[in-house]
Every structure is written in C-alpha cells, then in structure tokens.
Short mmCIF file of C-alpha atoms and ligand atoms in Angstrom, two decimals:
data_model
loop_
_atom_site.label_atom_id
_atom_site.label_comp_id
_atom_site.label_asym_id
_atom_site.label_seq_id
_atom_site.Cartn_x
_atom_site.Cartn_y
_atom_site.Cartn_z
CA MET Y 1 5.63 30.97 0.87
CA ARG Y 2 1.92 30.53 0.37
CA THR Y 3 -0.28 28.09 -1.52
CA THR Y 4 -3.82 26.74 -1.67
CA VAL Y 5 -2.98 23.17 -0.61
CA GLY Y 6 0.16 22.37 1.37
CA ILE Y 7 1.03 18.70 0.90
CA ILE Y 8 3.40 17.01 3.34
CA GLY Y 9 5.09 13.93 1.86
CA ALA Y 10 5.95 12.82 -1.67
CA GLY Y 11 4.96 9.17 -1.45
CA PRO Y 12 2.23 7.95 -3.79
CA ALA Y 13 -0.47 9.83 -1.84
CA GLY Y 14 1.21 13.26 -1.90
CA LEU Y 15 2.47 12.96 -5.47
CA LEU Y 16 -0.86 11.86 -6.91
CA LEU Y 17 -2.73 14.54 -4.96
CA ALA Y 18 -0.45 17.24 -6.37
CA ARG Y 19 -1.09 15.86 -9.86
CA LEU Y 20 -4.88 15.73 -9.46
CA LEU Y 21 -4.97 19.27 -8.08
CA HIS Y 22 -2.76 20.57 -10.87
CA ARG Y 23 -5.11 19.04 -13.46
CA ALA Y 24 -8.05 20.74 -11.70
CA GLY Y 25 -6.31 24.14 -11.69
CA VAL Y 26 -5.61 24.20 -7.93
CA ASP Y 27 -2.10 25.15 -6.85
CA SER Y 28 -0.13 23.19 -4.26
CA VAL Y 29 3.35 22.85 -2.76
CA VAL Y 30 4.78 19.44 -1.84
CA LEU Y 31 7.33 19.16 0.99
CA GLU Y 32 9.32 15.89 1.12
CA SER Y 33 11.90 15.26 3.83
CA ARG Y 34 13.96 12.68 1.88
CA ASP Y 35 15.91 13.12 -1.35
CA ARG Y 36 14.55 12.19 -4.78
CA ALA Y 37 16.65 9.04 -5.22
CA TYR Y 38 15.47 7.66 -1.87
CA VAL Y 39 11.79 8.21 -2.71
CA GLU Y 40 12.24 6.66 -6.16
CA GLN Y 41 14.01 3.55 -4.88
CA ARG Y 42 12.11 2.65 -1.72
CA GLN Y 43 10.85 -0.92 -2.39
CA ARG Y 44 7.22 -1.37 -1.43
CA ALA Y 45 3.95 -2.17 -3.10
CA GLY Y 46 3.56 -4.00 -6.36
CA ILE Y 47 -0.15 -4.43 -7.05
CA LEU Y 48 -2.48 -1.78 -8.46
CA GLU Y 49 -6.23 -2.30 -8.33
CA GLN Y 50 -8.25 -1.67 -11.46
CA GLY Y 51 -9.55 1.60 -9.96
CA THR Y 52 -6.00 2.80 -9.22
CA VAL Y 53 -4.95 2.07 -12.79
CA ASP Y 54 -7.96 4.04 -14.07
CA VAL Y 55 -7.14 7.02 -11.82
CA LEU Y 56 -3.49 7.12 -12.94
CA ARG Y 57 -4.56 6.99 -16.59
CA GLU Y 58 -7.11 9.78 -16.13
CA ALA Y 59 -4.45 11.86 -14.39
CA GLY Y 60 -2.26 11.52 -17.51
CA ALA Y 61 0.22 9.39 -15.56
CA GLY Y 62 -0.49 6.02 -17.16
CA GLU Y 63 1.64 5.97 -20.25
CA ARG Y 64 4.57 3.87 -19.00
CA MET Y 65 2.28 1.82 -16.74
CA ASP Y 66 0.24 0.84 -19.81
CA ARG Y 67 3.43 -0.19 -21.61
CA GLU Y 68 5.30 -1.95 -18.82
CA GLY Y 69 2.66 -2.97 -16.27
CA LEU Y 70 1.61 -6.61 -16.23
CA ARG Y 71 -2.11 -7.32 -16.18
CA HIS Y 72 -2.96 -10.18 -13.81
CA ASP Y 73 -6.27 -11.99 -14.03
CA GLY Y 74 -5.83 -14.09 -10.90
CA ILE Y 75 -3.74 -15.29 -7.99
CA GLU Y 76 -2.87 -18.74 -6.76
CA LEU Y 77 -3.57 -19.94 -3.21
CA ARG Y 78 -1.31 -22.76 -2.02
CA PHE Y 79 -1.82 -24.97 1.03
CA ASP Y 80 -1.29 -28.64 1.90
CA ARG Y 81 0.99 -28.86 -1.20
CA ARG Y 82 -2.04 -28.11 -3.39
CA ARG Y 83 -2.69 -25.13 -5.66
CA HIS Y 84 -5.90 -23.28 -6.42
CA ARG Y 85 -6.29 -20.45 -8.91
CA VAL Y 86 -8.70 -17.58 -8.19
CA ASP Y 87 -10.00 -16.22 -11.50
CA PHE Y 88 -10.66 -12.49 -11.00
CA PRO Y 89 -12.50 -11.49 -14.21
CA GLY Y 90 -14.66 -14.61 -14.09
CA LEU Y 91 -15.74 -13.91 -10.52
CA THR Y 92 -16.04 -10.11 -10.60
CA GLY Y 93 -17.53 -9.36 -14.00
CA GLY Y 94 -14.23 -8.54 -15.65
CA ARG Y 95 -11.99 -6.91 -13.04
CA SER Y 96 -8.24 -7.56 -12.81
CA VAL Y 97 -5.15 -6.03 -11.16
CA THR Y 98 -1.85 -4.72 -12.56
CA VAL Y 99 1.68 -5.45 -11.39
CA TYR Y 100 3.49 -2.12 -11.59
CA ALA Y 101 5.80 -1.23 -8.74
CA GLN Y 102 5.26 1.71 -6.39
CA THR Y 103 8.79 2.87 -7.26
CA GLU Y 104 7.70 3.25 -10.89
CA VAL Y 105 4.44 5.03 -9.99
CA CYS Y 106 6.49 7.49 -7.92
CA LYS Y 107 9.09 8.02 -10.67
CA ASP Y 108 6.35 8.77 -13.22
CA LEU Y 109 4.52 11.20 -10.92
CA ILE Y 110 7.72 12.98 -9.86
CA ALA Y 111 8.78 13.51 -13.48
CA LEU Y 112 5.34 14.93 -14.35
CA GLN Y 113 5.21 17.19 -11.31
CA LEU Y 114 8.68 18.63 -11.94
CA ALA Y 115 7.89 19.20 -15.63
CA GLU Y 116 4.36 20.59 -15.36
CA GLY Y 117 3.21 21.03 -11.76
CA GLY Y 118 3.79 23.28 -8.78
CA PRO Y 119 6.80 23.20 -6.46
CA LEU Y 120 7.96 19.78 -5.23
CA LEU Y 121 10.74 20.30 -2.71
CA PHE Y 122 12.97 17.38 -1.73
CA GLU Y 123 14.95 17.43 1.51
CA ALA Y 124 12.31 19.82 2.88
CA GLU Y 125 11.17 18.59 6.27
CA ALA Y 126 7.84 19.72 7.70
CA LEU Y 127 8.33 20.39 11.41
CA ALA Y 128 4.68 20.66 12.48
CA VAL Y 129 1.24 21.80 11.36
CA GLU Y 130 0.11 24.92 13.22
CA GLY Y 131 -3.08 26.98 13.35
CA THR Y 132 -5.46 24.06 12.93
CA ASP Y 133 -7.89 25.29 15.60
CA GLY Y 134 -9.37 28.00 13.36
CA GLY Y 135 -8.15 30.17 10.53
CA ARG Y 136 -5.54 29.07 8.02
CA PRO Y 137 -3.00 26.37 8.77
CA ARG Y 138 0.78 26.90 8.51
CA VAL Y 139 3.58 24.43 8.06
CA PRO Y 140 6.99 25.46 9.38
CA PHE Y 141 9.66 23.53 7.49
CA ARG Y 142 13.42 23.21 7.14
CA TYR Y 143 14.92 23.48 3.63
CA GLN Y 144 18.53 23.96 2.55
CA GLY Y 145 19.62 24.73 6.08
CA ARG Y 146 16.97 27.44 6.59
CA GLU Y 147 13.63 27.49 8.33
CA ASP Y 148 10.65 28.81 6.40
CA VAL Y 149 6.85 28.71 6.74
CA LEU Y 150 4.29 27.50 4.19
CA GLU Y 151 0.95 29.35 4.60
CA CYS Y 152 -1.98 27.32 3.25
CA ASP Y 153 -5.74 27.28 2.79
CA TYR Y 154 -5.62 23.53 3.43
CA VAL Y 155 -2.94 21.09 4.54
CA VAL Y 156 -3.00 17.42 3.57
CA GLY Y 157 -0.74 15.19 5.65
CA CYS Y 158 0.49 12.52 3.22
CA ASP Y 159 3.53 11.96 5.40
CA GLY Y 160 3.16 8.27 6.16
CA PHE Y 161 3.01 6.45 9.46
CA TRP Y 162 6.01 8.32 10.96
CA GLY Y 163 4.94 11.81 9.84
CA VAL Y 164 4.11 14.97 11.84
CA ALA Y 165 0.59 15.81 10.56
CA ARG Y 166 -1.20 13.39 12.89
CA GLU Y 167 0.38 15.11 15.90
CA ALA Y 168 -1.65 18.26 15.15
CA PHE Y 169 -4.92 16.41 15.85
CA PRO Y 170 -6.66 16.86 19.21
CA THR Y 171 -6.02 14.19 21.80
CA ALA Y 172 -9.68 13.18 21.57
CA SER Y 173 -8.89 11.51 18.21
CA ARG Y 174 -9.05 7.73 18.38
CA VAL Y 175 -6.56 5.16 17.25
CA PHE Y 176 -7.49 1.55 16.50
CA GLU Y 177 -4.55 -0.79 16.09
CA ARG Y 178 -3.19 -4.27 16.18
CA THR Y 179 0.35 -5.53 15.79
CA TYR Y 180 1.12 -9.05 14.63
CA PRO Y 181 3.79 -11.31 16.14
CA TYR Y 182 5.44 -11.77 12.74
CA ALA Y 183 7.04 -9.74 9.93
CA TRP Y 184 7.92 -10.21 6.25
CA LEU Y 185 11.44 -10.75 4.99
CA GLY Y 186 11.31 -9.48 1.39
CA ILE Y 187 13.85 -10.07 -1.36
CA LEU Y 188 14.36 -8.86 -4.91
CA ALA Y 189 16.09 -11.39 -7.16
CA ASP Y 190 17.35 -11.22 -10.72
CA VAL Y 191 15.44 -14.23 -11.99
CA ALA Y 192 12.31 -14.65 -14.07
CA PRO Y 193 9.23 -15.24 -11.84
CA SER Y 194 8.64 -18.99 -11.43
CA HIS Y 195 4.91 -18.53 -11.93
CA ASP Y 196 3.05 -16.07 -14.14
CA GLU Y 197 0.70 -14.97 -11.31
CA LEU Y 198 1.21 -14.19 -7.61
CA VAL Y 199 1.30 -17.19 -5.28
CA TYR Y 200 0.08 -16.84 -1.66
CA ALA Y 201 1.14 -19.93 0.33
CA ARG Y 202 0.08 -21.14 3.76
CA HIS Y 203 2.51 -23.57 5.39
CA ASP Y 204 2.96 -24.84 8.97
CA ARG Y 205 6.42 -23.21 8.90
CA GLY Y 206 4.86 -19.87 7.94
CA PHE Y 207 3.53 -17.83 5.03
CA ALA Y 208 5.35 -17.30 1.72
CA LEU Y 209 4.53 -15.06 -1.24
CA LEU Y 210 5.85 -15.15 -4.77
CA SER Y 211 5.46 -11.84 -6.58
CA MET Y 212 7.36 -10.02 -9.32
CA ARG Y 213 8.53 -6.66 -10.57
CA SER Y 214 9.03 -7.49 -14.27
CA PRO Y 215 9.44 -10.52 -16.54
CA SER Y 216 13.05 -10.79 -15.30
CA VAL Y 217 12.84 -9.70 -11.64
CA SER Y 218 11.17 -11.70 -8.85
CA ARG Y 219 9.93 -10.30 -5.54
CA LEU Y 220 9.49 -12.91 -2.79
CA TYR Y 221 8.48 -12.74 0.86
CA LEU Y 222 8.80 -15.08 3.85
CA GLN Y 223 7.00 -14.79 7.17
CA VAL Y 224 9.65 -14.36 9.90
CA PRO Y 225 9.33 -13.64 13.65
CA ALA Y 226 8.74 -9.98 14.57
CA GLY Y 227 12.05 -8.31 15.37
CA THR Y 228 14.05 -10.32 12.79
CA GLU Y 229 16.95 -8.45 11.08
CA ALA Y 230 17.41 -9.05 7.35
CA ASP Y 231 21.05 -10.11 7.71
CA GLN Y 232 20.09 -12.96 10.06
CA TRP Y 233 19.15 -14.85 6.89
CA ASP Y 234 21.76 -15.75 4.27
CA ASP Y 235 20.74 -16.21 0.65
CA GLU Y 236 20.95 -20.01 0.69
CA GLU Y 237 18.69 -20.21 3.77
CA ILE Y 238 16.13 -17.92 2.16
CA TRP Y 239 15.88 -20.00 -1.02
CA ALA Y 240 15.71 -23.27 0.95
CA GLU Y 241 12.89 -21.92 3.12
CA LEU Y 242 10.98 -20.57 0.09
CA ASP Y 243 11.35 -24.02 -1.51
CA ARG Y 244 9.84 -25.72 1.53
CA ARG Y 245 6.90 -23.36 1.92
CA LEU Y 246 6.02 -23.16 -1.78
CA GLU Y 247 6.45 -26.87 -2.56
CA THR Y 248 3.58 -28.66 -4.34
CA ASP Y 249 2.80 -32.28 -5.18
CA ASP Y 250 2.91 -31.67 -8.93
CA GLY Y 251 6.63 -30.99 -9.27
CA TRP Y 252 6.48 -27.17 -9.50
CA LYS Y 253 9.97 -25.70 -9.13
CA LEU Y 254 11.19 -22.35 -7.78
CA GLU Y 255 13.97 -20.87 -9.93
CA ARG Y 256 16.79 -19.11 -8.05
CA GLY Y 257 18.86 -16.08 -8.99
CA PRO Y 258 21.12 -13.46 -7.40
CA ILE Y 259 19.42 -11.63 -4.52
CA THR Y 260 19.89 -7.88 -5.02
CA GLN Y 261 17.97 -6.55 -2.00
CA LYS Y 262 16.75 -7.81 1.38
CA SER Y 263 14.56 -6.06 3.95
CA VAL Y 264 12.14 -6.75 6.80
CA THR Y 265 8.67 -5.19 7.08
CA PRO Y 266 6.74 -5.26 10.35
CA MET Y 267 3.03 -6.07 10.16
CA ARG Y 268 0.41 -3.85 11.70
CA SER Y 269 -3.18 -2.69 11.33
CA PHE Y 270 -3.80 0.93 12.32
CA VAL Y 271 -6.59 3.47 11.79
CA HIS Y 272 -6.69 7.08 13.02
CA GLU Y 273 -10.17 8.60 13.35
CA PRO Y 274 -11.21 11.14 12.26
CA MET Y 275 -9.07 11.95 9.22
CA ARG Y 276 -9.85 15.65 9.30
CA HIS Y 277 -9.34 18.41 11.85
CA GLY Y 278 -10.43 21.84 10.61
CA ARG Y 279 -8.43 22.52 7.44
CA LEU Y 280 -5.99 19.69 8.04
CA PHE Y 281 -6.67 16.35 6.32
CA LEU Y 282 -4.81 13.03 6.56
CA ALA Y 283 -4.37 10.71 3.57
CA GLY Y 284 -2.66 7.35 3.00
CA ASP Y 285 -0.38 5.71 5.54
CA ALA Y 286 -0.52 8.85 7.72
CA ALA Y 287 -4.07 7.81 8.62
CA HIS Y 288 -4.08 4.03 8.23
CA ILE Y 289 -1.87 0.98 7.84
CA VAL Y 290 -2.85 -2.48 6.67
CA PRO Y 291 -0.68 -5.60 6.75
CA PRO Y 292 0.56 -6.12 3.16
CA THR Y 293 -1.10 -9.53 2.64
CA GLY Y 294 -4.10 -7.94 0.89
CA ALA Y 295 -2.00 -5.54 -1.27
CA LYS Y 296 -4.23 -2.65 -0.20
CA GLY Y 297 -1.99 0.12 1.24
CA LEU Y 298 -1.11 2.02 -1.92
CA ASN Y 299 -4.61 1.58 -3.31
CA LEU Y 300 -6.18 3.05 -0.18
CA ALA Y 301 -3.84 6.03 -0.39
CA VAL Y 302 -5.06 6.63 -3.95
CA GLY Y 303 -8.70 6.42 -2.83
CA ASP Y 304 -8.13 9.04 -0.11
CA VAL Y 305 -6.51 11.63 -2.35
CA VAL Y 306 -9.08 11.16 -5.12
CA THR Y 307 -11.80 11.75 -2.51
CA PHE Y 308 -10.06 14.89 -1.21
CA ALA Y 309 -9.41 16.34 -4.67
CA ARG Y 310 -13.03 15.82 -5.73
CA ALA Y 311 -14.32 17.37 -2.52
CA LEU Y 312 -12.12 20.45 -2.86
CA VAL Y 313 -13.05 20.95 -6.51
CA HIS Y 314 -16.72 20.58 -5.54
CA GLU Y 315 -16.35 23.29 -2.92
CA ARG Y 316 -14.64 25.66 -5.34
CA ARG Y 317 -17.28 25.09 -8.03
CA THR Y 318 -20.41 25.17 -5.90
CA GLY Y 319 -19.33 26.91 -2.68
CA SER Y 320 -20.60 23.89 -0.74
CA PRO Y 321 -18.29 22.22 1.79
CA GLU Y 322 -20.52 19.12 1.98
CA LEU Y 323 -17.98 16.75 0.39
CA LEU Y 324 -15.08 18.11 2.44
CA ASP Y 325 -17.22 17.68 5.54
CA ALA Y 326 -17.91 14.09 4.50
CA TYR Y 327 -14.24 13.34 3.68
CA SER Y 328 -13.37 11.40 6.81
CA ALA Y 329 -16.53 9.29 6.89
CA THR Y 330 -16.36 8.58 3.14
CA CYS Y 331 -12.75 7.40 3.32
CA LEU Y 332 -13.21 5.42 6.52
CA ARG Y 333 -15.96 3.23 5.06
CA ARG Y 334 -13.58 1.99 2.37
CA ILE Y 335 -10.62 1.83 4.76
CA TRP Y 336 -12.42 -0.45 7.21
CA GLN Y 337 -13.37 -2.82 4.38
CA ALA Y 338 -9.68 -2.98 3.43
CA GLU Y 339 -8.71 -3.45 7.10
CA ARG Y 340 -11.12 -6.35 7.34
CA PHE Y 341 -9.90 -7.98 4.14
CA SER Y 342 -6.22 -7.51 5.00
CA TYR Y 343 -6.80 -8.98 8.46
CA ASP Y 344 -8.68 -11.96 7.00
CA MET Y 345 -5.97 -12.69 4.42
CA THR Y 346 -3.22 -12.27 7.02
CA THR Y 347 -4.76 -14.52 9.67
CA MET Y 348 -5.82 -17.12 7.10
CA LEU Y 349 -2.30 -17.51 5.74
CA HIS Y 350 0.22 -16.86 8.58
CA SER Y 351 1.04 -19.15 11.49
CA ALA Y 352 1.17 -17.26 14.79
CA PRO Y 353 3.86 -18.42 17.23
CA ASP Y 354 1.17 -19.26 19.80
CA ALA Y 355 -1.16 -20.95 17.29
CA THR Y 356 -2.78 -24.14 18.53
CA ALA Y 357 -3.70 -27.22 16.49
CA PHE Y 358 -7.26 -25.89 16.59
CA ASP Y 359 -6.15 -22.63 14.92
CA ALA Y 360 -4.34 -24.55 12.18
CA ARG Y 361 -7.48 -26.63 11.46
CA LEU Y 362 -9.57 -23.45 11.29
CA GLN Y 363 -7.13 -21.92 8.78
CA ARG Y 364 -7.39 -25.00 6.64
CA ALA Y 365 -11.21 -24.86 6.85
CA ARG Y 366 -11.16 -21.21 5.76
CA LEU Y 367 -8.95 -22.10 2.79
CA GLU Y 368 -11.14 -25.07 1.89
CA ARG Y 369 -14.15 -22.78 1.97
CA VAL Y 370 -12.58 -20.12 -0.25
CA THR Y 371 -11.45 -22.75 -2.75
CA SER Y 372 -14.70 -24.72 -2.90
CA SER Y 373 -17.49 -22.15 -2.63
CA ARG Y 374 -17.99 -19.75 -5.50
CA ALA Y 375 -19.62 -17.29 -3.10
CA ALA Y 376 -16.60 -17.28 -0.77
CA GLU Y 377 -14.17 -17.07 -3.67
CA THR Y 378 -16.12 -14.18 -5.19
CA ASP Y 379 -15.86 -12.32 -1.88
CA LEU Y 380 -12.07 -12.66 -1.98
CA ALA Y 381 -11.85 -11.69 -5.67
CA GLU Y 382 -14.03 -8.60 -5.20
CA ALA Y 383 -11.98 -7.39 -2.26
CA TYR Y 384 -8.61 -8.12 -3.90
CA THR Y 385 -9.45 -6.33 -7.14
CA GLY Y 386 -10.84 -3.42 -5.11
CA PHE Y 387 -14.09 -1.85 -4.06
CA PRO Y 388 -15.19 1.01 -6.35
CA LEU Y 389 -14.85 4.55 -4.99
CA GLU Y 390 -18.07 6.09 -3.68
P1 RFL D 1 4.57 6.83 2.13
O1 RFL D 1 4.87 6.09 0.89
O2 RFL D 1 5.10 6.32 3.41
O3 RFL D 1 5.06 8.32 1.90
C1 RFL D 1 5.13 9.26 2.95
C2 RFL D 1 6.17 10.29 2.57
O4 RFL D 1 6.19 11.33 3.54
C3 RFL D 1 7.54 11.69 3.79
N1 RFL D 1 7.58 12.37 5.10
C4 RFL D 1 7.78 13.70 5.26
N2 RFL D 1 7.97 14.69 4.37
C5 RFL D 1 8.16 15.95 4.85
N3 RFL D 1 8.14 16.25 6.18
C6 RFL D 1 7.96 15.29 7.11
N4 RFL D 1 7.95 15.58 8.40
C7 RFL D 1 7.76 13.94 6.66
N5 RFL D 1 7.54 12.75 7.28
C8 RFL D 1 7.45 11.82 6.33
C9 RFL D 1 8.27 10.36 3.72
O5 RFL D 1 9.66 10.53 3.49
C10 RFL D 1 7.58 9.69 2.55
O6 RFL D 1 8.20 9.98 1.32
O7 RFL D 1 2.98 7.00 2.35
P2 RFL D 1 1.78 7.13 1.26
O8 RFL D 1 2.10 8.13 0.21
O9 RFL D 1 0.58 7.24 2.09
O10 RFL D 1 1.78 5.74 0.51
C11 RFL D 1 1.41 4.54 1.16
C12 RFL D 1 2.15 3.36 0.55
O11 RFL D 1 3.53 3.64 0.51
C13 RFL D 1 1.92 2.07 1.35
O12 RFL D 1 0.59 2.00 1.80
C14 RFL D 1 2.21 0.81 0.52
O13 RFL D 1 3.56 0.76 0.17
C15 RFL D 1 1.81 -0.43 1.29
N6 RFL D 1 2.17 -1.68 0.60
C16 RFL D 1 1.42 -2.17 -0.44
N7 RFL D 1 0.33 -1.49 -0.87
C17 RFL D 1 -0.38 -1.94 -1.93
O14 RFL D 1 -1.37 -1.31 -2.30
N8 RFL D 1 -0.04 -3.08 -2.63
C18 RFL D 1 1.03 -3.82 -2.27
O15 RFL D 1 1.32 -4.80 -2.95
C19 RFL D 1 1.78 -3.39 -1.12
N9 RFL D 1 2.86 -4.08 -0.72
C20 RFL D 1 3.33 -2.37 0.96
C21 RFL D 1 3.64 -3.58 0.28
C22 RFL D 1 4.17 -1.91 1.95
C23 RFL D 1 5.30 -2.61 2.27
N10 RFL D 1 6.09 -2.05 3.28
C24 RFL D 1 7.49 -1.89 3.16
C25 RFL D 1 5.48 -1.30 4.35
C26 RFL D 1 4.76 -4.32 0.61
C27 RFL D 1 5.57 -3.85 1.62
C28 RFL D 1 6.75 -4.71 1.94
C1 PHB D 2 4.67 -7.04 -3.85
O1 PHB D 2 4.85 -7.40 -5.03
O2 PHB D 2 5.50 -6.33 -3.25
C2 PHB D 2 3.46 -7.47 -3.13
C3 PHB D 2 2.46 -8.13 -3.81
C4 PHB D 2 1.33 -8.56 -3.13
C5 PHB D 2 1.20 -8.32 -1.79
C6 PHB D 2 2.20 -7.62 -1.10
C7 PHB D 2 3.32 -7.21 -1.76
O3 PHB D 2 0.10 -8.76 -1.12
#
C-alpha cells in the first residue's frame, strides 16, 4: 500500500487530519488499532474552544455540532462555599466555548471519512515507523491477521500517549513531564445538569467538577488519590462526596440520577520535543498531555493537525518547506501556553496529599485574585476560550 500521508491513530487528531487533507486534495490512509465502536464510545473531552468549532465547521464537519452542541458563555468557580461566574464574552471580546463531546466529534468525522475520504482501517495496528533517517518512511502494520506495509511521503503519529510513533525519534529527543499525586474519578449520569454552566470547585477534601454531555446527561468528576480503582467507590458515596465538595451557602442543590459509567483518569503533564523527525511528525496526545482541568487536550490536538495540514499544502503549492520546517516550534509555543494554563488551573483547585496550611492559603489567595481582579480574570478567560492559531 502507498499513500502521501500515513496517519497512525483515529482519535480526534488523526480523523480531523484525514478530513483536512481530503478537503485539500491530498490523499491519506488512517490506521487505527481499535474497532470503530470502541473509538466512538471512549468517554473523554467535552469542551471545544471557539477556534476548534470554527475549524470543524470549515472542514464541513460542523452540522450536528451546530445543532446539538451547547454554547457556554462562562464557567463558575466555587470555593469557601461561594460561587463566582467568569463571563467569557465580556472578558475576551466575544469568545465562548461549546459543549460537544469528543465521542460525537469522532462519530461525525468517521462517518464523513468513510463516506467521502480515503481509507480508514479499524483494527489495523501500526507496529513501528521505519526509514525516518532519510528517504521515505514506512509503517509496517497488522490487519485482518496479515502483516502489510504502508509506504508514505510523510507519516503523522496521531497515536496518543501509548502509541508507537514516538519510539521512532532519536534518543536525543527531550521529554518534559510531571505526574500529579491525584486522579479524577469521572461519572456519566442520566440526570439533567444541576447548573447550566460548568462548575469548577476547590474544597479541602479535594476538587470537584460539574460538566454535562446534553440537557439530560451530566458528567461529573471527583479528585481521588492516584492509583484509585473506579469500583472502590459505590454510587451513594460518589453522590455524597460531590454534595460535600460542591455545597454552597445559598442552598444550591445537586440533582442525582442513575450512574451509567465510571472511570478513573490519571493526571499528568508531558511534552515531547521536537515534534518532527525527518518526514515523521507527532500530533495530539502522542506529543503532549495536559491534566484535564483546563479542557485543553482535544483543542491542542486540533491545533497541531491544522498546522500540519497548512504546512503541507503550502509546500505543495509553493515548493517551500518553510512551514513544515517550522511545524514543531509553531506547535510548541501554543502547547507550552496550554501546559502552563492547565498546570495553573490544576494546582489552584486540587489539594495535594502533602499540602500544608500555607499551600491552602495560597490557593485561596489565587482564587481571590482571579475573582476580584478583572485583569486576572481576563487572563483565565482568554486561556480557557483558547489562544488563536498562529
Ligand atoms: P487519542 O484520542 O488518544 O487517539 C489516539 C488513537 O491512536 C490509536 N492508536 C493506534 N492506532 C494504530 N496503531 C497503533 N500502534 C496505535 N496506538 C494507538 C488509539 O487507539 C487511539 O484511537 O489521541 P488524539 O487524537 O491526540 O486526541 C487527544 C484527545 O483524545 C485528548 O487530548 C483529550 O481527550 C483530553 N481531554 C480533554 N481535552 C479537551 O480539549 N477538553 C476536555 O474537556 C478534555 N477532557 C480529556 C478530558 C481527557 C480525559 N481522559 C480520559 C484522558 C477528560 C478526560 C477524563
Ligand atoms: C468534560 O466534560 O469531560 C470536561 C469538561 C471540562 C474539563 C474536563 C472535562 O476541564
């Protein structure tokens, strides 16, 4: 098999890249190790930045998102039983975010790719990326019990944190990382969200987040110790703990409903530099991870593949590799801003097991600052709604 761009992974990064390339007249093949149902059901992100919404629309993938996505003009910060609303459009000159689940973005992109695009192979596992030290790269892969090779002009590793593409980089590449001593226990519940915007709560017992998937499905998270298993918490305990951490002085009440899914997500920050080696490029979680507190992971993945697609089209139109050469540096500037913001949100809102009374006072001071200074609040709103692509 041969193609112009070999794409490893059919998460949001790989699927959107295939779509953007198809629209630009560049052929690609997507290899995805899991089956279609798994990719379409994997519960993850929920928040799309304004820029991500615009990109999906321009790619002709925004129709259902425009119908079913929920526009959100703010979030609520909760601490010391008080609530504070951050008004995004008022602080950013009109920007907002959209609640539309990653599962739905993936379903829409898969349907479009299968109907109009190049090959998208499920249960096709890339085994390695070879030939990256000069010449054209190859991806040996296993599909339907057979081994085959995909010959490419370029390979983009969109294969997530556990993928194989990163392994083809020289050992001189650098990794910057941090793990956190806590994780998120996430639930989906069949109950209308108890608030019409997301609620980020800091509590001495730990962080809690109220989010949603639709007007009738709530998504909620609790900070739990790293290493926790989801079945260590029964449903009653989860609701009781959410009640405690989200409680306010004004009588706000959390509505309960049947819990349909439970899972634990570890928290880490991770950046692999550079993001390009010869004709192999990394995009999305394959190159970087942020803790989910800033809702940035999916949006960064979108930024990377837009940058790659533009650079490749530029090279084909003008013959100049300047944008491809700049790919890693261009993406990393945005990525480090998201790393910073995600770290700030995470450490402002979670209680570390070794936190001292001093740390708790500092957290409160940071929250007081964000909720009393328009400058500080604007900084949060700009980062949350997303920095524009270069
Ligand atoms: P993905 O989605 O991990 O997709 C990688 C794909 O590659 C496949 N793969 C392979 N295929 C072939 N051969 C191989 N050898 C392969 N190895 C792996 C995998 O099966 C998979 O299908 O990476 P991608 O596309 O870079 O997308 C990144 C996003 O998924 C991720 O950043 C976000 O989900 C992060 N995230 C959030 N991001 C946001 O922007 N907003 C949010 O609100 C948000 N909330 C979250 C999140 C992530 C969470 N978890 C579970 C980590 C909430 C949570 C709880
Ligand atoms: C989600 O709805 O899954 C979600 C929302 C906001 C976050 C993280 C996750 O910061």
